[in-house]
């Protein structure tokens, strides 16, 4: 089964998405997501200018060999741009293989381990009262797990709080917008949010929180400890993880479960975090972590060390990634949870898919492949628009992590 065509489709139905479509001489095609928020065209060029010329004429069924060819063959390994491009090709090839077998993708991975994939939604508000009301809205929609983010008193804006509550989108500027950050103001506000949430709704729902890589290990330890009475499902990205051993200090001080990894691009970014049991959930997902072929290795390593999956699922991960992730989640033995931020109706129209939300779970269909397509005519109606994620400064003007 020879690859005869591969093209990159860039579309902006409200936000930018990069998609690869690979076609074979047997008339089958597969699609993969290549979206890297705020750096989309770098991946489009990496695919178009460097990978696609080597892809044409190859046997589409040799997924592992093609993965190794692009990973080893670049000489320059890893990194988000390269690994996202490899992931896109990998997912498109798995889509083709499953279509050729006339099976939904989860069957090729090993079959169903569960009936539905538990997801968490992203409730947010400008202050505690608004966030508490939003969490209530998610509970009413049937969610079993909800991540709660709130504005910090004294800071004009912060990560995780948006105008449009249902379709959260942080990439909001033609040039990066600048936010201000204060760790002490933040640390004072978060425990109050979770105390109010537990007082209001009790302990029946899973609650999660994202710190977006803004604390030092000892600050994260403080936060984790202060949240212990509210029994979080996880505390996410409390500490930037370039220094994996930095998590030891954080880990030793708190029993709040720890999740990290949405910005990782390979198993080498989390090898120590996993093997030293410094985390409970690994968030690296298919599009930024080298595709299904590489995520499978991460999940197997994690399984040995009691670490479960909790894949990233923000709006900048296209429905193609969501579809592929849901097949993976339906199979993977050490599944934990899946993030689910809803896409806008325009995005859903460009990417028709057969997964659906059902009372706190996402459920996949039985369509051969990963069950997500791209409507090229609709995609063409939405040309690329440059959009950056914000940047962050401390109150004295120092550049900080966003
Ligand atoms: C986030 C993301 O969903 C999450 O957990 O941390 O919203 C993240 O900010 C974006 O994916 C960045 O592109
Ligand atoms: Mg996050």
mmCIF file of C-alpha atoms and ligand atoms in Angstrom:
data_model
loop_
_atom_site.group_PDB
_atom_site.id
_atom_site.type_symbol
_atom_site.label_atom_id
_atom_site.label_comp_id
_atom_site.label_asym_id
_atom_site.label_seq_id
_atom_site.Cartn_x
_atom_site.Cartn_y
_atom_site.Cartn_z
ATOM 1 C CA UNK A 1 0.000 0.000 0.000
ATOM 2 C CA UNK A 2 1.988 2.968 -1.318
ATOM 3 C CA UNK A 3 1.638 6.564 -0.191
ATOM 4 C CA UNK A 4 0.890 8.586 -3.312
ATOM 5 C CA UNK A 5 -0.021 11.938 -1.823
ATOM 6 C CA UNK A 6 0.312 13.889 1.416
ATOM 7 C CA UNK A 7 -0.884 17.424 1.932
ATOM 8 C CA UNK A 8 -1.015 19.898 4.759
ATOM 9 C CA UNK A 9 -4.274 21.757 5.387
ATOM 10 C CA UNK A 10 -4.195 24.898 7.528
ATOM 11 C CA UNK A 11 -7.579 26.221 8.615
ATOM 12 C CA UNK A 12 -8.907 28.678 11.188
ATOM 13 C CA UNK A 13 -12.553 27.972 12.075
ATOM 14 C CA UNK A 14 -12.255 30.291 15.099
ATOM 15 C CA UNK A 15 -8.725 29.072 15.898
ATOM 16 C CA UNK A 16 -5.862 27.637 13.828
ATOM 17 C CA UNK A 17 -5.492 23.949 13.078
ATOM 18 C CA UNK A 18 -2.886 22.156 10.958
ATOM 19 C CA UNK A 19 -3.869 18.783 9.526
ATOM 20 C CA UNK A 20 -2.093 16.271 7.322
ATOM 21 C CA UNK A 21 -4.014 14.104 4.877
ATOM 22 C CA UNK A 22 -2.152 11.088 3.500
ATOM 23 C CA UNK A 23 -3.545 9.163 0.523
ATOM 24 C CA UNK A 24 -2.549 5.690 -0.684
ATOM 25 C CA UNK A 25 -2.649 3.982 -4.063
ATOM 26 C CA UNK A 26 -5.562 1.879 -2.776
ATOM 27 C CA UNK A 27 -7.697 4.987 -2.430
ATOM 28 C CA UNK A 28 -7.616 4.971 1.369
ATOM 29 C CA UNK A 29 -6.654 8.141 3.194
ATOM 30 C CA UNK A 30 -5.825 8.968 6.781
ATOM 31 C CA UNK A 31 -5.647 12.257 8.659
ATOM 32 C CA UNK A 32 -3.483 13.473 11.514
ATOM 33 C CA UNK A 33 -3.413 16.653 13.631
ATOM 34 C CA UNK A 34 -0.231 18.783 13.524
ATOM 35 C CA UNK A 35 -1.367 21.796 15.537
ATOM 36 C CA UNK A 36 1.185 23.492 17.800
ATOM 37 C CA UNK A 37 -0.568 26.494 19.318
ATOM 38 C CA UNK A 38 1.042 29.803 18.358
ATOM 39 C CA UNK A 39 3.717 28.097 16.216
ATOM 40 C CA UNK A 40 1.449 26.424 13.634
ATOM 41 C CA UNK A 41 3.300 27.362 10.462
ATOM 42 C CA UNK A 42 6.606 25.991 11.747
ATOM 43 C CA UNK A 43 5.079 22.501 11.862
ATOM 44 C CA UNK A 44 3.316 23.006 8.512
ATOM 45 C CA UNK A 45 6.672 23.867 6.944
ATOM 46 C CA UNK A 46 8.485 21.016 8.725
ATOM 47 C CA UNK A 47 5.960 18.643 7.196
ATOM 48 C CA UNK A 48 5.743 20.232 3.761
ATOM 49 C CA UNK A 49 9.391 21.076 3.226
ATOM 50 C CA UNK A 50 11.159 18.252 5.060
ATOM 51 C CA UNK A 51 9.003 15.185 5.795
ATOM 52 C CA UNK A 52 6.487 14.895 2.948
ATOM 53 C CA UNK A 53 9.180 14.649 0.219
ATOM 54 C CA UNK A 54 10.527 11.547 2.031
ATOM 55 C CA UNK A 55 7.056 10.101 2.587
ATOM 56 C CA UNK A 56 5.826 9.782 -0.980
ATOM 57 C CA UNK A 57 6.287 6.265 -2.340
ATOM 58 C CA UNK A 58 6.712 4.619 1.088
ATOM 59 C CA UNK A 59 4.608 1.668 2.228
ATOM 60 C CA UNK A 60 1.845 3.144 4.432
ATOM 61 C CA UNK A 61 1.592 -0.059 6.452
ATOM 62 C CA UNK A 62 5.150 0.321 7.864
ATOM 63 C CA UNK A 63 4.168 2.691 10.668
ATOM 64 C CA UNK A 64 7.018 1.843 13.024
ATOM 65 C CA UNK A 65 9.648 2.054 10.296
ATOM 66 C CA UNK A 66 8.364 5.434 9.110
ATOM 67 C CA UNK A 67 8.344 6.695 12.715
ATOM 68 C CA UNK A 68 11.962 5.589 13.208
ATOM 69 C CA UNK A 69 12.965 6.994 9.817
ATOM 70 C CA UNK A 70 11.766 10.469 10.772
ATOM 71 C CA UNK A 71 12.905 10.340 14.407
ATOM 72 C CA UNK A 72 16.374 8.922 13.869
ATOM 73 C CA UNK A 73 16.726 10.237 10.365
ATOM 74 C CA UNK A 74 16.538 13.895 11.336
ATOM 75 C CA UNK A 75 19.695 13.608 13.446
ATOM 76 C CA UNK A 76 18.059 16.471 15.463
ATOM 77 C CA UNK A 77 15.777 14.463 17.719
ATOM 78 C CA UNK A 78 12.823 15.437 19.892
ATOM 79 C CA UNK A 79 11.458 18.961 20.380
ATOM 80 C CA UNK A 80 7.856 20.083 19.950
ATOM 81 C CA UNK A 81 7.970 21.037 16.253
ATOM 82 C CA UNK A 82 9.563 17.822 15.034
ATOM 83 C CA UNK A 83 7.601 15.524 17.342
ATOM 84 C CA UNK A 84 4.280 17.170 16.423
ATOM 85 C CA UNK A 85 5.045 16.663 12.728
ATOM 86 C CA UNK A 86 5.965 13.004 13.318
ATOM 87 C CA UNK A 87 2.809 12.557 15.414
ATOM 88 C CA UNK A 88 0.620 13.889 12.605
ATOM 89 C CA UNK A 89 2.034 11.385 10.114
ATOM 90 C CA UNK A 90 1.841 8.573 12.672
ATOM 91 C CA UNK A 91 -1.846 9.195 13.457
ATOM 92 C CA UNK A 92 -2.730 9.437 9.758
ATOM 93 C CA UNK A 93 -0.980 6.087 9.167
ATOM 94 C CA UNK A 94 -2.801 4.418 12.078
ATOM 95 C CA UNK A 95 -6.043 5.800 10.640
ATOM 96 C CA UNK A 96 -5.189 4.203 7.282
ATOM 97 C CA UNK A 97 -4.190 0.884 8.870
ATOM 98 C CA UNK A 98 -7.442 0.696 10.801
ATOM 99 C CA UNK A 99 -9.479 1.614 7.724
ATOM 100 C CA UNK A 100 -7.636 -1.046 5.721
ATOM 101 C CA UNK A 101 -8.517 -3.587 8.429
ATOM 102 C CA UNK A 102 -12.087 -2.243 8.454
ATOM 103 C CA UNK A 103 -11.839 -1.782 12.215
ATOM 104 C CA UNK A 104 -12.118 1.108 14.651
ATOM 105 C CA UNK A 105 -8.618 2.041 15.832
ATOM 106 C CA UNK A 106 -9.094 0.840 19.431
ATOM 107 C CA UNK A 107 -9.448 -2.713 18.095
ATOM 108 C CA UNK A 108 -5.965 -2.584 16.560
ATOM 109 C CA UNK A 109 -4.509 -1.281 19.819
ATOM 110 C CA UNK A 110 -5.803 -4.259 21.786
ATOM 111 C CA UNK A 111 -9.544 -3.818 22.087
ATOM 112 C CA UNK A 112 -11.850 -2.190 24.572
ATOM 113 C CA UNK A 113 -10.860 -1.913 28.238
ATOM 114 C CA UNK A 114 -13.822 0.299 29.213
ATOM 115 C CA UNK A 115 -17.239 1.416 28.033
ATOM 116 C CA UNK A 116 -16.607 5.144 28.125
ATOM 117 C CA UNK A 117 -13.779 7.601 28.735
ATOM 118 C CA UNK A 118 -14.210 9.739 31.842
ATOM 119 C CA UNK A 119 -13.505 13.369 30.970
ATOM 120 C CA UNK A 120 -13.070 16.553 32.924
ATOM 121 C CA UNK A 121 -14.418 19.929 31.862
ATOM 122 C CA UNK A 122 -12.836 23.323 32.428
ATOM 123 C CA UNK A 123 -15.011 25.538 34.668
ATOM 124 C CA UNK A 124 -13.772 29.070 35.122
ATOM 125 C CA UNK A 125 -14.871 32.424 36.447
ATOM 126 C CA UNK A 126 -13.518 35.879 37.257
ATOM 127 C CA UNK A 127 -14.032 35.316 40.973
ATOM 128 C CA UNK A 128 -14.893 32.489 43.350
ATOM 129 C CA UNK A 129 -18.661 33.043 43.138
ATOM 130 C CA UNK A 130 -18.617 32.903 39.335
ATOM 131 C CA UNK A 131 -16.374 29.803 39.276
ATOM 132 C CA UNK A 132 -18.576 28.015 41.806
ATOM 133 C CA UNK A 133 -21.625 28.725 39.612
ATOM 134 C CA UNK A 134 -19.742 27.433 36.551
ATOM 135 C CA UNK A 135 -18.791 24.221 38.340
ATOM 136 C CA UNK A 136 -22.501 23.803 39.084
ATOM 137 C CA UNK A 137 -23.240 24.156 35.372
ATOM 138 C CA UNK A 138 -20.794 21.315 34.570
ATOM 139 C CA UNK A 139 -22.327 19.154 37.284
ATOM 140 C CA UNK A 140 -25.756 19.776 35.736
ATOM 141 C CA UNK A 141 -24.383 18.705 32.327
ATOM 142 C CA UNK A 142 -23.430 15.363 33.870
ATOM 143 C CA UNK A 143 -19.653 15.775 34.312
ATOM 144 C CA UNK A 144 -18.098 13.524 36.956
ATOM 145 C CA UNK A 145 -14.872 15.535 37.005
ATOM 146 C CA UNK A 146 -14.337 19.289 36.706
ATOM 147 C CA UNK A 147 -11.238 21.445 36.693
ATOM 148 C CA UNK A 148 -11.830 24.747 38.480
ATOM 149 C CA UNK A 149 -9.889 27.940 37.667
ATOM 150 C CA UNK A 150 -10.586 31.364 39.086
ATOM 151 C CA UNK A 151 -9.395 34.947 38.667
ATOM 152 C CA UNK A 152 -6.871 36.086 41.284
ATOM 153 C CA UNK A 153 -7.877 39.206 43.297
ATOM 154 C CA UNK A 154 -5.498 42.026 42.377
ATOM 155 C CA UNK A 155 -4.505 40.553 38.969
ATOM 156 C CA UNK A 156 -6.367 41.830 35.915
ATOM 157 C CA UNK A 157 -6.310 38.504 34.058
ATOM 158 C CA UNK A 158 -4.807 35.075 34.421
ATOM 159 C CA UNK A 159 -4.474 31.698 32.753
ATOM 160 C CA UNK A 160 -7.614 29.622 32.622
ATOM 161 C CA UNK A 161 -10.199 32.404 32.908
ATOM 162 C CA UNK A 162 -11.889 33.447 29.689
ATOM 163 C CA UNK A 163 -14.771 35.551 28.418
ATOM 164 C CA UNK A 164 -16.382 32.651 26.594
ATOM 165 C CA UNK A 165 -16.965 30.100 29.296
ATOM 166 C CA UNK A 166 -17.747 27.087 27.138
ATOM 167 C CA UNK A 167 -15.187 27.571 24.353
ATOM 168 C CA UNK A 168 -12.043 28.548 26.248
ATOM 169 C CA UNK A 169 -9.341 29.969 23.980
ATOM 170 C CA UNK A 170 -6.120 31.516 25.291
ATOM 171 C CA UNK A 171 -4.439 32.354 21.928
ATOM 172 C CA UNK A 172 -5.971 35.822 21.797
ATOM 173 C CA UNK A 173 -3.536 38.193 20.097
ATOM 174 C CA UNK A 174 -2.097 39.069 16.713
ATOM 175 C CA UNK A 175 0.924 39.749 18.913
ATOM 176 C CA UNK A 176 1.242 38.252 22.427
ATOM 177 C CA UNK A 177 -0.863 39.991 25.068
ATOM 178 C CA UNK A 178 0.902 40.602 28.397
ATOM 179 C CA UNK A 179 -0.470 39.310 31.688
ATOM 180 C CA UNK A 180 0.748 40.046 35.221
ATOM 181 C CA UNK A 181 1.445 37.417 37.840
ATOM 182 C CA UNK A 182 1.879 37.278 41.596
ATOM 183 C CA UNK A 183 2.503 33.911 43.206
ATOM 184 C CA UNK A 184 1.601 35.138 46.699
ATOM 185 C CA UNK A 185 -1.765 36.536 45.569
ATOM 186 C CA UNK A 186 -2.473 33.293 43.730
ATOM 187 C CA UNK A 187 -1.528 31.042 46.657
ATOM 188 C CA UNK A 188 -3.907 32.967 48.911
ATOM 189 C CA UNK A 189 -6.874 32.577 46.587
ATOM 190 C CA UNK A 190 -6.843 28.913 45.513
ATOM 191 C CA UNK A 191 -7.574 27.136 48.832
ATOM 192 C CA UNK A 192 -10.608 29.430 49.330
ATOM 193 C CA UNK A 193 -11.969 28.366 45.960
ATOM 194 C CA UNK A 194 -11.780 24.667 46.787
ATOM 195 C CA UNK A 195 -13.104 25.133 50.307
ATOM 196 C CA UNK A 196 -16.162 26.901 48.842
ATOM 197 C CA UNK A 197 -16.584 24.240 46.157
ATOM 198 C CA UNK A 198 -16.556 21.380 48.674
ATOM 199 C CA UNK A 199 -18.883 23.300 51.031
ATOM 200 C CA UNK A 200 -21.302 23.898 48.151
ATOM 201 C CA UNK A 201 -21.252 20.593 46.272
ATOM 202 C CA UNK A 202 -19.775 18.043 48.686
ATOM 203 C CA UNK A 203 -17.293 15.371 47.743
ATOM 204 C CA UNK A 204 -19.133 13.375 45.070
ATOM 205 C CA UNK A 205 -17.357 14.947 42.082
ATOM 206 C CA UNK A 206 -13.698 14.884 41.141
ATOM 207 C CA UNK A 207 -12.137 18.335 41.273
ATOM 208 C CA UNK A 208 -8.911 19.285 39.515
ATOM 209 C CA UNK A 209 -6.764 22.415 39.266
ATOM 210 C CA UNK A 210 -4.101 23.679 36.832
ATOM 211 C CA UNK A 211 -1.213 25.919 37.974
ATOM 212 C CA UNK A 212 0.244 26.249 34.459
ATOM 213 C CA UNK A 213 3.921 25.828 35.422
ATOM 214 C CA UNK A 214 4.136 28.833 37.756
ATOM 215 C CA UNK A 215 5.520 27.613 41.085
ATOM 216 C CA UNK A 216 8.826 26.501 42.534
ATOM 217 C CA UNK A 217 8.863 23.034 44.125
ATOM 218 C CA UNK A 218 8.502 24.403 47.658
ATOM 219 C CA UNK A 219 5.646 26.728 46.642
ATOM 220 C CA UNK A 220 3.950 23.781 44.950
ATOM 221 C CA UNK A 221 4.430 21.751 48.124
ATOM 222 C CA UNK A 222 2.694 24.519 50.090
ATOM 223 C CA UNK A 223 -0.200 24.590 47.655
ATOM 224 C CA UNK A 224 -0.520 20.799 47.545
ATOM 225 C CA UNK A 225 -0.620 20.667 51.359
ATOM 226 C CA UNK A 226 -3.155 23.462 51.646
ATOM 227 C CA UNK A 227 -5.452 21.636 49.196
ATOM 228 C CA UNK A 228 -5.289 18.254 50.937
ATOM 229 C CA UNK A 229 -8.564 18.682 52.873
ATOM 230 C CA UNK A 230 -10.426 19.160 49.559
ATOM 231 C CA UNK A 231 -9.170 15.876 48.062
ATOM 232 C CA UNK A 232 -8.310 16.952 44.539
ATOM 233 C CA UNK A 233 -8.184 14.388 41.740
ATOM 234 C CA UNK A 234 -4.967 16.165 40.729
ATOM 235 C CA UNK A 235 -2.911 19.316 40.853
ATOM 236 C CA UNK A 236 -1.654 19.971 37.335
ATOM 237 C CA UNK A 237 1.598 21.503 36.093
ATOM 238 C CA UNK A 238 2.422 23.073 39.440
ATOM 239 C CA UNK A 239 6.148 23.218 38.602
ATOM 240 C CA UNK A 240 7.898 23.564 35.233
ATOM 241 C CA UNK A 241 9.371 20.131 34.596
ATOM 242 C CA UNK A 242 12.612 20.737 32.723
ATOM 243 C CA UNK A 243 14.289 19.739 36.002
ATOM 244 C CA UNK A 244 12.612 16.418 36.668
ATOM 245 C CA UNK A 245 14.362 15.911 40.022
ATOM 246 C CA UNK A 246 12.733 19.178 41.193
ATOM 247 C CA UNK A 247 9.545 17.187 41.728
ATOM 248 C CA UNK A 248 11.123 15.195 44.576
ATOM 249 C CA UNK A 249 10.803 18.058 47.023
ATOM 250 C CA UNK A 250 7.219 18.798 45.966
ATOM 251 C CA UNK A 251 6.263 15.131 46.101
ATOM 252 C CA UNK A 252 7.706 14.506 49.556
ATOM 253 C CA UNK A 253 5.571 17.229 51.119
ATOM 254 C CA UNK A 254 2.081 16.470 49.904
ATOM 255 C CA UNK A 255 -0.405 13.690 49.265
ATOM 256 C CA UNK A 256 -2.287 15.750 46.644
ATOM 257 C CA UNK A 257 -1.947 13.738 43.409
ATOM 258 C CA UNK A 258 0.369 15.309 40.839
ATOM 259 C CA UNK A 259 -0.126 15.575 37.071
ATOM 260 C CA UNK A 260 2.262 17.012 34.505
ATOM 261 C CA UNK A 261 3.351 16.677 30.893
ATOM 262 C CA UNK A 262 1.157 18.590 28.426
ATOM 263 C CA UNK A 263 4.241 20.347 27.002
ATOM 264 C CA UNK A 264 6.439 17.242 26.866
ATOM 265 C CA UNK A 265 7.380 15.861 23.484
ATOM 266 C CA UNK A 266 8.977 12.531 24.338
ATOM 267 C CA UNK A 267 9.447 9.749 26.846
ATOM 268 C CA UNK A 268 12.781 11.288 27.817
ATOM 269 C CA UNK A 269 10.935 14.297 29.282
ATOM 270 C CA UNK A 270 9.177 12.099 31.831
ATOM 271 C CA UNK A 271 11.404 9.062 32.308
ATOM 272 C CA UNK A 272 12.652 10.152 35.746
ATOM 273 C CA UNK A 273 9.308 11.593 36.831
ATOM 274 C CA UNK A 274 7.731 8.222 36.139
ATOM 275 C CA UNK A 275 10.423 5.825 37.301
ATOM 276 C CA UNK A 276 10.935 7.687 40.602
ATOM 277 C CA UNK A 277 7.153 7.775 41.097
ATOM 278 C CA UNK A 278 7.218 11.553 41.388
ATOM 279 C CA UNK A 279 3.886 11.942 39.569
ATOM 280 C CA UNK A 280 0.521 10.196 39.435
ATOM 281 C CA UNK A 281 -0.716 11.200 35.970
ATOM 282 C CA UNK A 282 1.126 11.777 32.712
ATOM 283 C CA UNK A 283 -0.550 14.391 30.483
ATOM 284 C CA UNK A 284 1.503 14.147 27.309
ATOM 285 C CA UNK A 285 -0.845 13.454 24.453
ATOM 286 C CA UNK A 286 -0.728 12.078 20.966
ATOM 287 C CA UNK A 287 -0.282 15.256 18.912
ATOM 288 C CA UNK A 288 2.699 16.671 20.819
ATOM 289 C CA UNK A 289 4.247 13.399 21.938
ATOM 290 C CA UNK A 290 5.156 11.639 18.701
ATOM 291 C CA UNK A 291 1.801 10.024 17.969
ATOM 292 C CA UNK A 292 0.257 6.745 18.990
ATOM 293 C CA UNK A 293 3.487 4.842 18.362
ATOM 294 C CA UNK A 294 5.401 6.888 20.940
ATOM 295 C CA UNK A 295 2.584 7.463 23.447
ATOM 296 C CA UNK A 296 2.191 3.732 23.717
ATOM 297 C CA UNK A 297 5.756 3.504 25.013
ATOM 298 C CA UNK A 298 5.112 6.265 27.554
ATOM 299 C CA UNK A 299 1.917 4.573 28.746
ATOM 300 C CA UNK A 300 3.639 1.209 29.159
ATOM 301 C CA UNK A 301 6.511 2.751 31.120
ATOM 302 C CA UNK A 302 3.977 4.599 33.277
ATOM 303 C CA UNK A 303 2.034 1.421 33.973
ATOM 304 C CA UNK A 304 5.088 -0.140 35.633
ATOM 305 C CA UNK A 305 5.193 2.715 38.160
ATOM 306 C CA UNK A 306 1.494 3.160 39.038
ATOM 307 C CA UNK A 307 1.247 6.251 36.839
ATOM 308 C CA UNK A 308 -1.970 6.685 34.860
ATOM 309 C CA UNK A 309 -2.762 8.674 31.739
ATOM 310 C CA UNK A 310 -4.539 12.025 31.807
ATOM 311 C CA UNK A 311 -4.172 13.343 28.283
ATOM 312 C CA UNK A 312 -4.182 17.024 27.468
ATOM 313 C CA UNK A 313 -7.363 17.972 25.583
ATOM 314 C CA UNK A 314 -7.529 21.754 25.251
ATOM 315 C CA UNK A 315 -9.242 23.429 22.275
ATOM 316 C CA UNK A 316 -5.934 23.771 20.413
ATOM 317 C CA UNK A 317 -5.795 19.975 20.083
ATOM 318 C CA UNK A 318 -8.033 19.376 17.093
ATOM 319 C CA UNK A 319 -10.927 16.899 16.974
ATOM 320 C CA UNK A 320 -8.485 14.605 15.118
ATOM 321 C CA UNK A 321 -6.287 14.402 18.216
ATOM 322 C CA UNK A 322 -9.369 13.990 20.384
ATOM 323 C CA UNK A 323 -10.629 11.101 18.252
ATOM 324 C CA UNK A 324 -7.258 9.343 18.264
ATOM 325 C CA UNK A 325 -6.844 9.962 22.012
ATOM 326 C CA UNK A 326 -10.275 8.516 22.745
ATOM 327 C CA UNK A 327 -9.415 5.297 20.930
ATOM 328 C CA UNK A 328 -6.187 5.148 22.931
ATOM 329 C CA UNK A 329 -8.065 5.905 26.170
ATOM 330 C CA UNK A 330 -10.641 3.221 25.406
ATOM 331 C CA UNK A 331 -7.854 0.664 25.166
ATOM 332 C CA UNK A 332 -5.010 1.734 27.492
ATOM 333 C CA UNK A 333 -5.005 -0.344 30.701
ATOM 334 C CA UNK A 334 -3.631 2.418 32.962
ATOM 335 C CA UNK A 335 -6.161 5.051 31.943
ATOM 336 C CA UNK A 336 -6.867 7.833 34.437
ATOM 337 C CA UNK A 337 -8.929 10.596 32.855
ATOM 338 C CA UNK A 338 -9.148 12.639 29.640
ATOM 339 C CA UNK A 339 -9.323 16.446 29.421
ATOM 340 C CA UNK A 340 -12.215 17.654 27.282
ATOM 341 C CA UNK A 341 -12.611 21.263 26.240
ATOM 342 C CA UNK A 342 -15.422 21.584 23.768
ATOM 343 C CA UNK A 343 -14.695 22.809 20.252
ATOM 344 C CA UNK A 344 -16.897 25.456 18.657
ATOM 345 C CA UNK A 345 -19.644 24.391 16.220
ATOM 346 C CA UNK A 346 -17.524 25.829 13.330
ATOM 347 C CA UNK A 347 -14.610 23.555 14.288
ATOM 348 C CA UNK A 348 -16.888 20.554 14.654
ATOM 349 C CA UNK A 349 -18.261 21.203 11.152
ATOM 350 C CA UNK A 350 -14.780 21.281 9.609
ATOM 351 C CA UNK A 351 -13.882 18.059 11.457
ATOM 352 C CA UNK A 352 -16.907 15.711 11.424
ATOM 353 C CA UNK A 353 -16.418 13.026 14.074
ATOM 354 C CA UNK A 354 -18.222 10.106 15.627
ATOM 355 C CA UNK A 355 -17.382 10.585 19.322
ATOM 356 C CA UNK A 356 -19.999 12.068 21.629
ATOM 357 C CA UNK A 357 -20.450 13.176 25.241
ATOM 358 C CA UNK A 358 -22.683 11.019 27.367
ATOM 359 C CA UNK A 359 -23.212 11.811 31.036
ATOM 360 C CA UNK A 360 -19.604 12.541 32.001
ATOM 361 C CA UNK A 361 -18.001 10.177 29.496
ATOM 362 C CA UNK A 362 -16.879 10.520 25.895
ATOM 363 C CA UNK A 363 -17.839 7.561 23.774
ATOM 364 C CA UNK A 364 -16.360 6.568 20.448
ATOM 365 C CA UNK A 365 -18.184 5.099 17.501
ATOM 366 C CA UNK A 366 -17.387 2.021 15.429
ATOM 367 C CA UNK A 367 -16.314 3.838 12.237
ATOM 368 C CA UNK A 368 -13.153 2.235 10.808
ATOM 369 C CA UNK A 369 -10.093 4.362 11.643
ATOM 370 C CA UNK A 370 -10.075 7.018 14.351
ATOM 371 C CA UNK A 371 -13.484 8.255 13.318
ATOM 372 C CA UNK A 372 -12.578 11.872 12.495
ATOM 373 C CA UNK A 373 -12.547 13.411 9.017
ATOM 374 C CA UNK A 374 -11.823 16.819 7.531
ATOM 375 C CA UNK A 375 -14.240 18.660 5.262
ATOM 376 C CA UNK A 376 -11.754 20.345 2.942
ATOM 377 C CA UNK A 377 -14.275 22.665 1.300
ATOM 378 C CA UNK A 378 -15.346 23.996 4.700
ATOM 379 C CA UNK A 379 -11.724 24.184 5.901
ATOM 380 C CA UNK A 380 -10.868 26.356 2.866
ATOM 381 C CA UNK A 381 -13.411 28.943 3.987
ATOM 382 C CA UNK A 382 -11.316 29.781 7.075
ATOM 383 C CA UNK A 383 -7.808 31.038 6.183
ATOM 384 C CA UNK A 384 -4.969 31.034 8.735
ATOM 385 C CA UNK A 385 -4.903 33.967 11.139
ATOM 386 C CA UNK A 386 -1.808 34.604 13.202
ATOM 387 C CA UNK A 387 -2.577 34.157 16.903
ATOM 388 C CA UNK A 388 -0.215 34.040 19.867
ATOM 389 C CA UNK A 389 -0.563 32.722 23.366
ATOM 390 C CA UNK A 390 -0.108 35.435 26.015
ATOM 391 C CA UNK A 391 3.131 36.074 27.884
ATOM 392 C CA UNK A 392 3.449 36.768 31.599
ATOM 393 C CA UNK A 393 5.388 39.261 33.700
ATOM 394 C CA UNK A 394 5.795 39.629 37.447
ATOM 395 C CA UNK A 395 4.481 42.850 38.972
ATOM 396 C CA UNK A 396 7.984 44.409 38.786
ATOM 397 C CA UNK A 397 8.165 43.725 35.043
ATOM 398 C CA UNK A 398 10.293 40.543 35.074
ATOM 399 C CA UNK A 399 9.416 38.050 32.335
ATOM 400 C CA UNK A 400 7.792 34.954 33.838
ATOM 401 C CA UNK A 401 6.153 31.711 32.715
ATOM 402 C CA UNK A 402 2.740 32.055 31.149
HETATM 403 C C1 LIG B 1 -3.968 24.006 29.377
HETATM 404 C C2 LIG B 1 -4.041 24.470 27.982
HETATM 405 O O1 LIG B 1 -5.822 22.640 28.960
HETATM 406 C C3 LIG B 1 -4.837 22.827 29.662
HETATM 407 O O2 LIG B 1 -4.550 22.141 30.601
HETATM 408 O O3 LIG B 1 -2.873 24.103 30.129
HETATM 409 O O4 LIG B 1 -5.202 25.239 27.868
HETATM 410 C C4 LIG B 1 -2.858 25.242 27.431
HETATM 411 O O5 LIG B 1 -2.771 26.516 27.976
HETATM 412 C C5 LIG B 1 -3.014 25.322 25.959
HETATM 413 O O6 LIG B 1 -3.162 24.051 25.425
HETATM 414 C C6 LIG B 1 -1.843 26.030 25.315
HETATM 415 O O7 LIG B 1 -1.884 25.907 23.942
HETATM 416 MG MG1 LIG B 2 -2.778 22.559 31.656
#
